[in-house]
PDB file of C-alpha atoms in Angstrom:
ATOM      1  CA  MET N 609      55.063 -23.111  -2.214  1.00  0.00           C
ATOM      2  CA  ASP N 610      55.840 -22.566   1.171  1.00  0.00           C
ATOM      3  CA  PRO N 611      52.503 -22.570   3.230  1.00  0.00           C
ATOM      4  CA  ILE N 612      53.472 -19.359   5.685  1.00  0.00           C
ATOM      5  CA  THR N 613      53.371 -17.336   1.829  1.00  0.00           C
ATOM      6  CA  LEU N 614      50.810 -18.445   1.328  1.00  0.00           C
ATOM      7  CA  ALA N 615      49.726 -17.576   5.015  1.00  0.00           C
ATOM      8  CA  ALA N 616      50.883 -13.996   4.259  1.00  0.00           C
ATOM      9  CA  PHE N 617      48.730 -14.087   0.393  1.00  0.00           C
ATOM     10  CA  ALA N 618      45.265 -15.290   1.979  1.00  0.00           C
ATOM     11  CA  LEU N 619      45.003 -14.140   5.460  1.00  0.00           C
ATOM     12  CA  PRO N 620      45.296 -10.217   4.147  1.00  0.00           C
ATOM     13  CA  VAL N 621      42.383 -11.081   1.231  1.00  0.00           C
ATOM     14  CA  THR N 622      40.265 -12.520   4.059  1.00  0.00           C
ATOM     15  CA  VAL N 623      39.937  -9.753   6.031  1.00  0.00           C
ATOM     16  CA  LEU N 624      39.389  -7.212   3.090  1.00  0.00           C
ATOM     17  CA  LEU N 625      36.607  -9.431   2.095  1.00  0.00           C
ATOM     18  CA  TYR N 626      35.304  -9.296   5.272  1.00  0.00           C
ATOM     19  CA  GLY N 627      35.825  -5.941   5.666  1.00  0.00           C
ATOM     20  CA  HIS N 628      34.378  -5.073   2.751  1.00  0.00           C
ATOM     21  CA  LEU N 629      31.037  -7.638   4.059  1.00  0.00           C
ATOM     22  CA  ALA N 630      30.476  -5.070   7.226  1.00  0.00           C
ATOM     23  CA  LEU N 631      30.662  -1.710   5.120  1.00  0.00           C
ATOM     24  CA  LEU N 632      28.269  -3.285   2.488  1.00  0.00           C
ATOM     25  CA  ALA N 633      26.157  -3.741   6.294  1.00  0.00           C
ATOM     26  CA  LEU N 634      26.842  -0.650   7.504  1.00  0.00           C
ATOM     27  CA  ARG N 635      25.270   1.203   4.805  1.00  0.00           C
ATOM     28  CA  SER N 636      22.437  -0.647   4.889  1.00  0.00           C
ATOM     29  CA  CYS N 637      22.208   0.089   8.371  1.00  0.00           C
ATOM     30  CA  ARG N 638      22.515   3.599   7.281  1.00  0.00           C
ATOM     31  CA  ARG N 639      19.628   3.762   4.481  1.00  0.00           C
ATOM     32  CA  ARG N 640      17.198   2.141   6.532  1.00  0.00           C
ATOM     33  CA  HIS N 641      17.948   4.195   9.608  1.00  0.00           C
ATOM     34  CA  ALA N 642      17.594   6.917   6.998  1.00  0.00           C
ATOM     35  CA  ASP N 643      14.319   6.133   6.034  1.00  0.00           C
ATOM     36  CA  ALA N 644      12.818   5.386   9.188  1.00  0.00           C
ATOM     37  CA  GLU N 645      14.305   9.137   9.636  1.00  0.00           C
ATOM     38  CA  ARG N 646      12.481  10.371   5.906  1.00  0.00           C
ATOM     39  CA  HIS N 647       8.822   8.519   6.680  1.00  0.00           C
ATOM     40  CA  ARG N 648       9.122  10.246  10.316  1.00  0.00           C
ATOM     41  CA  ALA N 649      10.099  13.014   8.354  1.00  0.00           C
ATOM     42  CA  ASP N 650       6.720  12.680   5.505  1.00  0.00           C
ATOM     43  CA  ARG N 651       4.565  11.835   8.503  1.00  0.00           C
ATOM     44  CA  ALA N 652       5.398  15.189   9.903  1.00  0.00           C
ATOM     45  CA  HIS N 653       5.273  17.421   6.620  1.00  0.00           C
ATOM     46  CA  TYR N 654       1.634  16.011   6.181  1.00  0.00           C
ATOM     47  CA  ASP N 655       0.285  16.194   9.156  1.00  0.00           C
ATOM     48  CA  THR N 656       0.822  20.604   9.037  1.00  0.00           C
ATOM     49  CA  LEU N 657      -1.988  20.177   5.667  1.00  0.00           C
ATOM     50  CA  VAL N 658      -5.277  20.464   6.212  1.00  0.00           C
ATOM     51  CA  LEU N 659      -6.584  17.867   3.737  1.00  0.00           C
ATOM     52  CA  ASP N 660      -9.777  18.112   2.450  1.00  0.00           C
ATOM     53  CA  PRO N 661     -12.332  15.686   3.682  1.00  0.00           C
ATOM     54  CA  TYR N 662     -13.041  14.055   0.880  1.00  0.00           C
ATOM     55  CA  TYR N 663      -9.980  13.695  -0.341  1.00  0.00           C
ATOM     56  CA  ALA N 664      -9.260  11.692   2.471  1.00  0.00           C
ATOM     57  CA  ALA N 665     -12.489   9.753   3.237  1.00  0.00           C
ATOM     58  CA  GLU N 666     -10.697   8.212   0.047  1.00  0.00           C
ATOM     59  CA  PHE N 667      -8.853   6.102   1.386  1.00  0.00           C
ATOM     60  CA  ARG N 668     -11.151   4.781   4.243  1.00  0.00           C
ATOM     61  CA  SER N 669     -13.015   3.898   0.818  1.00  0.00           C
ATOM     62  CA  ASP N 670     -15.411   6.079   2.443  1.00  0.00           C
ATOM     63  CA  GLU N 671     -15.859   9.320  -0.330  1.00  0.00           C
ATOM     64  CA  THR N 672     -18.976   7.893  -1.467  1.00  0.00           C
ATOM     65  CA  GLY N 673     -20.701   7.357   2.303  1.00  0.00           C
ATOM     66  CA  ALA N 674     -19.504  11.211   2.212  1.00  0.00           C
ATOM     67  CA  ALA N 675     -21.150  12.117   0.191  1.00  0.00           C
ATOM     68  CA  ALA N 676     -24.265  10.910   0.471  1.00  0.00           C
ATOM     69  CA  ALA N 677     -23.618  12.237   3.716  1.00  0.00           C
ATOM     70  CA  ARG N 678     -23.901  15.873   2.555  1.00  0.00           C
ATOM     71  CA  LEU N 679     -26.650  15.380   0.293  1.00  0.00           C
ATOM     72  CA  LEU N 680     -29.014  13.855   2.881  1.00  0.00           C
ATOM     73  CA  LEU N 681     -28.560  16.468   5.399  1.00  0.00           C
ATOM     74  CA  ASP N 682     -29.052  19.105   2.530  1.00  0.00           C
ATOM     75  CA  GLY N 683     -31.949  17.840   1.742  1.00  0.00           C
ATOM     76  CA  LEU N 684     -31.371  16.778  -1.508  1.00  0.00           C
ATOM     77  CA  MET N 685     -31.924  13.210  -1.206  1.00  0.00           C
ATOM     78  CA  SER N 686     -33.980  10.722   1.432  1.00  0.00           C
ATOM     79  CA  ILE N 687     -33.087   7.001   2.191  1.00  0.00           C
ATOM     80  CA  ASP N 688     -35.959   5.125   3.715  1.00  0.00           C
ATOM     81  CA  GLY N 689     -35.434   2.372   6.011  1.00  0.00           C
ATOM     82  CA  ARG N 690     -34.179  -0.449   3.723  1.00  0.00           C
ATOM     83  CA  GLY N 691     -31.515   1.838   2.306  1.00  0.00           C
ATOM     84  CA  VAL N 692     -32.980   2.833  -0.499  1.00  0.00           C
ATOM     85  CA  VAL N 693     -32.060   6.112  -2.185  1.00  0.00           C
ATOM     86  CA  ARG N 694     -34.137   8.845  -3.674  1.00  0.00           C
ATOM     87  CA  LEU N 695     -33.725  12.542  -5.419  1.00  0.00           C
ATOM     88  CA  ASP N 696     -35.384  14.903  -2.795  1.00  0.00           C
ATOM     89  CA  GLY N 697     -36.292  18.727  -2.833  1.00  0.00           C
ATOM     90  CA  ALA N 698     -33.721  20.952  -4.253  1.00  0.00           C
ATOM     91  CA  GLY N 699     -32.310  17.376  -5.847  1.00  0.00           C
ATOM     92  CA  LEU N 700     -34.997  17.140  -8.137  1.00  0.00           C
ATOM     93  CA  ASP N 701     -33.786  20.084 -10.179  1.00  0.00           C
ATOM     94  CA  PRO N 702     -30.977  19.105 -12.920  1.00  0.00           C
ATOM     95  CA  HIS N 703     -29.031  22.751 -11.794  1.00  0.00           C
ATOM     96  CA  HIS N 704     -28.912  22.410  -8.514  1.00  0.00           C
ATOM     97  CA  ARG N 705     -25.705  21.992  -7.448  1.00  0.00           C
ATOM     98  CA  VAL N 706     -23.687  21.386  -3.944  1.00  0.00           C
ATOM     99  CA  GLY N 707     -19.934  22.820  -4.836  1.00  0.00           C
ATOM    100  CA  HIS N 708     -17.266  19.609  -4.337  1.00  0.00           C
ATOM    101  CA  PRO N 709     -17.582  17.333  -7.524  1.00  0.00           C
ATOM    102  CA  VAL N 710     -17.962  13.986  -5.117  1.00  0.00           C
ATOM    103  CA  PRO N 711     -20.645  15.546  -3.644  1.00  0.00           C
ATOM    104  CA  ASP N 712     -21.974  16.450  -7.511  1.00  0.00           C
ATOM    105  CA  ALA N 713     -21.084  13.561  -8.977  1.00  0.00           C
ATOM    106  CA  LEU N 714     -23.153  11.799  -6.648  1.00  0.00           C
ATOM    107  CA  LEU N 715     -26.166  13.878  -7.411  1.00  0.00           C
ATOM    108  CA  ASP N 716     -25.491  13.572 -10.785  1.00  0.00           C
ATOM    109  CA  ALA N 717     -24.961   9.303 -10.542  1.00  0.00           C
ATOM    110  CA  LEU N 718     -28.702   9.714  -8.559  1.00  0.00           C
ATOM    111  CA  ARG N 719     -30.565  11.958 -11.357  1.00  0.00           C
ATOM    112  CA  ARG N 720     -29.062   9.453 -14.030  1.00  0.00           C
ATOM    113  CA  GLU N 721     -31.091   6.833 -12.380  1.00  0.00           C
ATOM    114  CA  GLY N 722     -34.227   8.484 -12.523  1.00  0.00           C
ATOM    115  CA  GLY N 723     -35.268   6.266  -9.916  1.00  0.00           C
ATOM    116  CA  PRO N 724     -34.804   4.117  -6.861  1.00  0.00           C
ATOM    117  CA  VAL N 725     -31.373   3.179  -5.951  1.00  0.00           C
ATOM    118  CA  THR N 726     -28.740   1.821  -3.615  1.00  0.00           C
ATOM    119  CA  LEU N 727     -25.357   3.553  -3.129  1.00  0.00           C
ATOM    120  CA  GLY N 728     -22.941   0.329  -3.700  1.00  0.00           C
ATOM    121  CA  ARG N 729     -24.872   0.151  -6.920  1.00  0.00           C
ATOM    122  CA  ILE N 730     -23.805   3.812  -7.755  1.00  0.00           C
ATOM    123  CA  HIS N 731     -20.250   2.901  -6.153  1.00  0.00           C
ATOM    124  CA  HIS N 732     -19.831  -0.052  -7.524  1.00  0.00           C
ATOM    125  CA  LEU N 733     -21.805   0.312 -11.116  1.00  0.00           C
ATOM    126  CA  ASP N 734     -21.645   3.672 -12.199  1.00  0.00           C
ATOM    127  CA  THR N 735     -17.932   3.884 -14.142  1.00  0.00           C
ATOM    128  CA  VAL N 736     -19.528   7.800 -14.609  1.00  0.00           C
ATOM    129  CA  TYR N 737     -19.562   8.443 -11.663  1.00  0.00           C
ATOM    130  CA  GLY N 738     -15.811   6.099 -10.612  1.00  0.00           C
ATOM    131  CA  GLU N 739     -14.303   9.016 -13.506  1.00  0.00           C
ATOM    132  CA  ALA N 740     -15.074  11.381 -11.212  1.00  0.00           C
ATOM    133  CA  ARG N 741     -14.038  10.339  -8.115  1.00  0.00           C
ATOM    134  CA  ASP N 742     -10.969   9.506  -9.950  1.00  0.00           C
ATOM    135  CA  GLU N 743     -10.187  13.033 -11.107  1.00  0.00           C
ATOM    136  CA  PHE N 744     -10.648  14.868  -8.429  1.00  0.00           C
ATOM    137  CA  ARG N 745      -8.296  12.384  -6.217  1.00  0.00           C
ATOM    138  CA  ARG N 746      -5.931  12.741  -9.106  1.00  0.00           C
ATOM    139  CA  GLU N 747      -6.658  16.957  -9.506  1.00  0.00           C
ATOM    140  CA  TYR N 748      -6.301  17.599  -5.692  1.00  0.00           C
ATOM    141  CA  HIS N 749      -3.215  15.160  -4.823  1.00  0.00           C
ATOM    142  CA  ALA N 750      -1.361  17.034  -7.734  1.00  0.00           C
ATOM    143  CA  ARG N 751      -1.789  20.120  -6.085  1.00  0.00           C
ATOM    144  CA  LEU N 752      -0.755  19.221  -2.546  1.00  0.00           C
ATOM    145  CA  PRO N 753       2.555  20.205  -1.784  1.00  0.00           C
ATOM    146  CA  HIS N 754       4.465  16.561  -1.320  1.00  0.00           C
ATOM    147  CA  PRO N 755       8.444  15.978   0.225  1.00  0.00           C
ATOM    148  CA  PRO N 756      11.220  15.154  -2.501  1.00  0.00           C
ATOM    149  CA  ASP N 757      10.267  11.427  -3.656  1.00  0.00           C
ATOM    150  CA  VAL N 758      12.878   9.218  -3.526  1.00  0.00           C
ATOM    151  CA  PRO N 759      13.941   6.477  -5.566  1.00  0.00           C
ATOM    152  CA  ARG N 760      12.351   2.834  -4.874  1.00  0.00           C
ATOM    153  CA  ARG N 761      15.286   0.610  -5.469  1.00  0.00           C
ATOM    154  CA  TRP N 762      18.707   0.628  -4.481  1.00  0.00           C
ATOM    155  CA  GLY N 763      20.676   0.501  -7.297  1.00  0.00           C
ATOM    156  CA  ASP N 764      24.419   0.351  -7.181  1.00  0.00           C
ATOM    157  CA  GLY N 765      25.483   1.327 -11.055  1.00  0.00           C
ATOM    158  CA  VAL N 766      26.862  -0.348 -13.762  1.00  0.00           C
ATOM    159  CA  THR N 767      30.313   0.341 -13.139  1.00  0.00           C
ATOM    160  CA  ALA N 768      29.437  -1.489  -9.431  1.00  0.00           C
ATOM    161  CA  ALA N 769      28.377  -4.134 -10.857  1.00  0.00           C
ATOM    162  CA  VAL N 770      30.842  -5.082 -13.201  1.00  0.00           C
ATOM    163  CA  LEU N 771      33.282  -4.015 -10.479  1.00  0.00           C
ATOM    164  CA  GLY N 772      31.855  -6.453  -7.780  1.00  0.00           C
ATOM    165  CA  CYS N 773      32.272  -9.060 -10.956  1.00  0.00           C
ATOM    166  CA  ALA N 774      35.233  -8.758 -10.902  1.00  0.00           C
ATOM    167  CA  GLY N 775      36.509  -8.935  -7.842  1.00  0.00           C
ATOM    168  CA  ILE N 776      34.668 -12.353  -7.771  1.00  0.00           C
ATOM    169  CA  ALA N 777      36.487 -13.334 -10.488  1.00  0.00           C
ATOM    170  CA  VAL N 778      39.954 -12.278  -8.972  1.00  0.00           C
ATOM    171  CA  VAL N 779      38.287 -13.809  -5.339  1.00  0.00           C
ATOM    172  CA  VAL N 780      38.035 -17.527  -7.211  1.00  0.00           C
ATOM    173  CA  ALA N 781      41.283 -17.212  -8.994  1.00  0.00           C
ATOM    174  CA  GLN N 782      43.346 -16.843  -5.440  1.00  0.00           C
ATOM    175  CA  TRP N 783      41.177 -19.257  -3.852  1.00  0.00           C
ATOM    176  CA  SER N 784      41.753 -22.204  -6.637  1.00  0.00           C
ATOM    177  CA  PHE N 785      45.278 -20.803  -6.676  1.00  0.00           C
ATOM    178  CA  CYS N 786      45.671 -21.823  -2.935  1.00  0.00           C
ATOM    179  CA  GLY N 787      43.825 -24.177  -2.365  1.00  0.00           C
ATOM    180  CA  ILE N 788      45.842 -26.267  -5.375  1.00  0.00           C
ATOM    181  CA  ALA N 789      48.947 -24.817  -4.015  1.00  0.00           C
ATOM    182  CA  LEU N 790      48.333 -25.778  -0.410  1.00  0.00           C
ATOM    183  CA  THR N 791      47.451 -29.813  -1.486  1.00  0.00           C
ATOM    184  CA  GLU N 792      51.201 -29.469  -3.181  1.00  0.00           C
ATOM    185  CA  THR N 793      52.443 -28.980  -0.274  1.00  0.00           C
ATOM    186  CA  ASP N 794      53.917 -31.348   2.550  1.00  0.00           C
ATOM    187  CA  PRO N 795      53.943 -28.593   5.420  1.00  0.00           C
ATOM    188  CA  THR N 796      57.435 -29.277   7.175  1.00  0.00           C
ATOM    189  CA  GLY N 797      57.550 -27.677  11.374  1.00  0.00           C
ATOM    190  CA  THR N 798      54.980 -26.194  13.633  1.00  0.00           C
ATOM    191  CA  GLY N 799      55.267 -23.185  11.818  1.00  0.00           C
ATOM    192  CA  GLN N 800      54.574 -24.226   8.191  1.00  0.00           C
ATOM    193  CA  VAL N 801      51.611 -26.478   9.780  1.00  0.00           C
ATOM    194  CA  VAL N 802      50.125 -23.976  11.774  1.00  0.00           C
ATOM    195  CA  ALA N 803      49.991 -21.268   8.516  1.00  0.00           C
ATOM    196  CA  ALA N 804      48.525 -25.159   6.117  1.00  0.00           C
ATOM    197  CA  ALA N 805      46.075 -24.142   8.681  1.00  0.00           C
ATOM    198  CA  ALA N 806      45.075 -20.914   8.428  1.00  0.00           C
ATOM    199  CA  VAL N 807      45.379 -20.650   4.787  1.00  0.00           C
ATOM    200  CA  PHE N 808      42.637 -23.657   4.749  1.00  0.00           C
ATOM    201  CA  LEU N 809      40.178 -21.282   7.590  1.00  0.00           C
ATOM    202  CA  ALA N 810      41.131 -18.577   5.391  1.00  0.00           C
ATOM    203  CA  LEU N 811      40.073 -20.405   2.302  1.00  0.00           C
ATOM    204  CA  VAL N 812      36.924 -21.183   4.134  1.00  0.00           C
ATOM    205  CA  ALA N 813      36.035 -18.291   5.191  1.00  0.00           C
ATOM    206  CA  GLN N 814      36.409 -17.185   2.137  1.00  0.00           C
ATOM    207  CA  LEU N 815      33.516 -19.247   0.379  1.00  0.00           C
ATOM    208  CA  GLY N 816      31.564 -18.198   3.614  1.00  0.00           C
ATOM    209  CA  TRP N 817      32.156 -14.313   1.876  1.00  0.00           C
ATOM    210  CA  MET N 818      30.804 -15.303  -1.418  1.00  0.00           C
ATOM    211  CA  GLY N 819      27.546 -16.605   0.136  1.00  0.00           C
ATOM    212  CA  ARG N 820      27.038 -13.970   2.576  1.00  0.00           C
ATOM    213  CA  VAL N 821      27.134 -11.092  -0.010  1.00  0.00           C
ATOM    214  CA  PRO N 822      24.555 -12.227  -2.813  1.00  0.00           C
ATOM    215  CA  ALA N 823      22.162 -12.963   0.976  1.00  0.00           C
ATOM    216  CA  LEU N 824      22.819  -9.501   2.596  1.00  0.00           C
ATOM    217  CA  ARG N 825      21.643  -7.996  -1.161  1.00  0.00           C
ATOM    218  CA  ARG N 826      19.300  -9.712  -1.388  1.00  0.00           C
ATOM    219  CA  ARG N 827      17.952  -7.788   2.213  1.00  0.00           C
ATOM    220  CA  GLU N 828      18.645  -5.391   0.816  1.00  0.00           C
ATOM    221  CA  GLN N 829      16.357  -5.198  -2.357  1.00  0.00           C
ATOM    222  CA  GLU N 830      13.265  -6.965  -0.262  1.00  0.00           C
ATOM    223  CA  TRP N 831      13.638  -3.689   2.212  1.00  0.00           C
ATOM    224  CA  ALA N 832      13.698  -1.727  -0.817  1.00  0.00           C
ATOM    225  CA  GLU N 833      10.532  -2.636  -2.275  1.00  0.00           C
ATOM    226  CA  LYS N 834       8.764  -2.827   0.281  1.00  0.00           C
ATOM    227  CA  ARG N 835      10.522   0.384   2.191  1.00  0.00           C
ATOM    228  CA  PRO N 836       7.658   3.288   3.437  1.00  0.00           C
ATOM    229  CA  ASN N 837       7.518   5.647   1.045  1.00  0.00           C
ATOM    230  CA  ARG N 838       5.735   9.148   0.635  1.00  0.00           C
ATOM    231  CA  TRP N 839       2.643   7.466  -0.562  1.00  0.00           C
ATOM    232  CA  GLU N 840       2.422   5.416   3.057  1.00  0.00           C
ATOM    233  CA  ALA N 841       2.419   8.194   5.208  1.00  0.00           C
ATOM    234  CA  LEU N 842       0.033  10.240   2.861  1.00  0.00           C
ATOM    235  CA  ARG N 843      -2.151   7.185   3.408  1.00  0.00           C
ATOM    236  CA  GLU N 844      -1.287   7.034   7.519  1.00  0.00           C
ATOM    237  CA  ARG N 845      -2.105  10.751   7.390  1.00  0.00           C
ATOM    238  CA  CYS N 846      -5.884  10.400   5.336  1.00  0.00           C
ATOM    239  CA  ALA N 847      -6.223   6.928   8.160  1.00  0.00           C
ATOM    240  CA  ALA N 848      -5.834   9.067  11.051  1.00  0.00           C
ATOM    241  CA  ALA N 849      -8.123  12.178  10.441  1.00  0.00           C
ATOM    242  CA  PRO N 850     -11.756  12.947  11.706  1.00  0.00           C
ATOM    243  CA  PRO N 851     -14.356  11.246   9.890  1.00  0.00           C
ATOM    244  CA  HIS N 852     -16.192  13.367   7.270  1.00  0.00           C
ATOM    245  CA  PRO N 853     -18.260  16.510   9.167  1.00  0.00           C
ATOM    246  CA  ALA N 854     -21.135  14.878   7.104  1.00  0.00           C
ATOM    247  CA  LEU N 855     -20.968  11.585   8.889  1.00  0.00           C
ATOM    248  CA  ALA N 856     -19.959  12.927  12.099  1.00  0.00           C
ATOM    249  CA  ALA N 857     -23.017  14.939  12.117  1.00  0.00           C
ATOM    250  CA  LEU N 858     -25.975  11.813  10.745  1.00  0.00           C
ATOM    251  CA  ASP N 859     -28.183  10.150  13.693  1.00  0.00           C
ATOM    252  CA  ALA N 860     -27.808   6.735  14.111  1.00  0.00           C
ATOM    253  CA  GLU N 861     -30.749   5.820  12.552  1.00  0.00           C
ATOM    254  CA  SER N 862     -29.332   7.512   9.595  1.00  0.00           C
ATOM    255  CA  GLU N 863     -25.983   6.463   9.818  1.00  0.00           C
ATOM    256  CA  ARG N 864     -27.399   2.747   9.683  1.00  0.00           C
ATOM    257  CA  ARG N 865     -29.716   2.953   6.796  1.00  0.00           C
ATOM    258  CA  LEU N 866     -26.717   4.651   4.830  1.00  0.00           C
ATOM    259  CA  ARG N 867     -24.745   1.634   5.229  1.00  0.00           C
ATOM    260  CA  VAL N 868     -26.860  -0.942   4.186  1.00  0.00           C
ATOM    261  CA  SER N 869     -26.892   2.042   1.037  1.00  0.00           C
ATOM    262  CA  HIS N 870     -23.822   1.490   0.654  1.00  0.00           C
ATOM    263  CA  ASP N 871     -22.899  -2.434   1.109  1.00  0.00           C
ATOM    264  CA  HIS N 872     -25.910  -3.252  -1.259  1.00  0.00           C
ATOM    265  CA  ARG N 873     -24.784  -3.270  -5.060  1.00  0.00           C
ATOM    266  CA  GLY N 874     -27.717  -5.268  -6.202  1.00  0.00           C
ATOM    267  CA  THR N 875     -31.122  -3.592  -7.167  1.00  0.00           C
ATOM    268  CA  TRP N 876     -33.161  -1.897  -5.086  1.00  0.00           C
ATOM    269  CA  ASP N 877     -35.710  -4.053  -5.229  1.00  0.00           C
ATOM    270  CA  GLU N 878     -33.368  -7.491  -4.035  1.00  0.00           C
ATOM    271  CA  LEU N 879     -32.847  -5.566   0.238  1.00  0.00           C
ATOM    272  CA  PRO N 880     -35.297  -7.112   2.441  1.00  0.00           C
ATOM    273  CA  GLU N 881     -39.043  -5.191   4.080  1.00  0.00           C
ATOM    274  CA  GLU N 882     -37.928  -2.499   6.379  1.00  0.00           C
ATOM    275  CA  GLY N 883     -38.021  -4.708   9.788  1.00  0.00           C
ATOM    276  CA  GLU N 884     -37.123  -7.575   7.542  1.00  0.00           C
ATOM    277  CA  PRO N 885     -34.001  -9.739   8.879  1.00  0.00           C
ATOM    278  CA  GLU N 886     -31.347 -10.151   6.074  1.00  0.00           C
ATOM    279  CA  GLY N 887     -31.368 -13.665   4.593  1.00  0.00           C
ATOM    280  CA  ALA N 888     -34.721 -14.314   6.627  1.00  0.00           C
ATOM    281  CA  ASP N 889     -36.342 -17.586   5.184  1.00  0.00           C
ATOM    282  CA  GLU N 890     -38.766 -16.515   2.387  1.00  0.00           C
ATOM    283  CA  ASP N 891     -40.742 -20.070   2.325  1.00  0.00           C
ATOM    284  CA  GLY N 892     -41.372 -19.819   6.230  1.00  0.00           C
ATOM    285  CA  PRO N 893     -44.973 -20.938   7.199  1.00  0.00           C
ATOM    286  CA  ASP N 894     -46.174 -17.453   8.091  1.00  0.00           C
ATOM    287  CA  ASP N 895     -44.462 -15.444   4.802  1.00  0.00           C
ATOM    288  CA  ALA N 896     -45.017 -16.421   1.200  1.00  0.00           C
ATOM    289  CA  PRO N 897     -42.210 -15.553  -0.692  1.00  0.00           C
ATOM    290  CA  ARG N 898     -41.601 -12.546  -2.750  1.00  0.00           C
ATOM    291  CA  PRO N 899     -41.083 -12.568  -6.539  1.00  0.00           C
ATOM    292  CA  GLY N 900     -37.206 -11.168  -7.241  1.00  0.00           C
ATOM    293  CA  HIS N 901     -36.695 -11.239  -3.803  1.00  0.00           C
ATOM    294  CA  ARG N 902     -33.343 -12.050  -2.508  1.00  0.00           C
ATOM    295  CA  THR N 903     -32.163 -13.880   0.685  1.00  0.00           C
ATOM    296  CA  GLU N 904     -28.361 -12.455   1.078  1.00  0.00           C
ATOM    297  CA  PRO N 905     -28.392  -9.602  -1.206  1.00  0.00           C
ATOM    298  CA  ASP N 906     -24.471  -8.884  -2.540  1.00  0.00           C
ATOM    299  CA  GLY N 907     -22.252  -7.309   0.114  1.00  0.00           C
ATOM    300  CA  VAL N 908     -19.846  -5.561  -0.641  1.00  0.00           C
ATOM    301  CA  GLU N 909     -16.278  -6.770   1.951  1.00  0.00           C
ATOM    302  CA  ARG N 910     -15.239  -3.451   3.702  1.00  0.00           C
TER     303      ARG N 910
END
């Protein structure tokens, strides 16, 4: 076949293929830009809300500490220098309530223990307390005015997939035809030589297109998996919220005691004695080992 005829067919096909690739890249950029704009709008939406401080503390894994601080300030419990928590005052009254689901759930957990305990043990091992926190979070989250969500994936639909497969099949058939015709052609003259070279380069470029399109779609799907959604905007809003008022009202020593108790998920008698550093050597010459004492209490990774 005449190389000039092949060139008149192969070159426009190559231009159309790369035009298609450019449109895909443009669509991907526009979608990323739209996602960024939507995330900023979602963040601005959540910034206008006055959130429950216990709900915001939940995103910082600080809701138990905030509830304990509330009980401590209200005189419903006490916490000693070792981090051991005990009910106190009105907290001993089984009918007394704080008026909020989270501190009320912690108060109920302390009553179920019926004795000294650590906050970390309740936070990690008391399933009833955990279910109460989850229920509060779900109910409060459902009441929040959320912006409209968007699909997590960027699917193009079955029709587009079928057309894409058909298009690739046509391109493969065209490439095979032009390739075979080019190998059987003996160009004569400068024009045919140039046309044959152009057809060859066009076929190579078409092979490149067949590799670039799947790579672009993979990058698009990767972005769809990690794109920011409204949940991330709400998480950022809660993370930027000020500390719970009860935590902010604690003095330094009370906050230290609360953190020690929260970071220990074992039993209260495993805590070191007040004034003794954690991890101190029990078998030292001046300190006989105490039964049940552990030098390295389990810690909660924050």
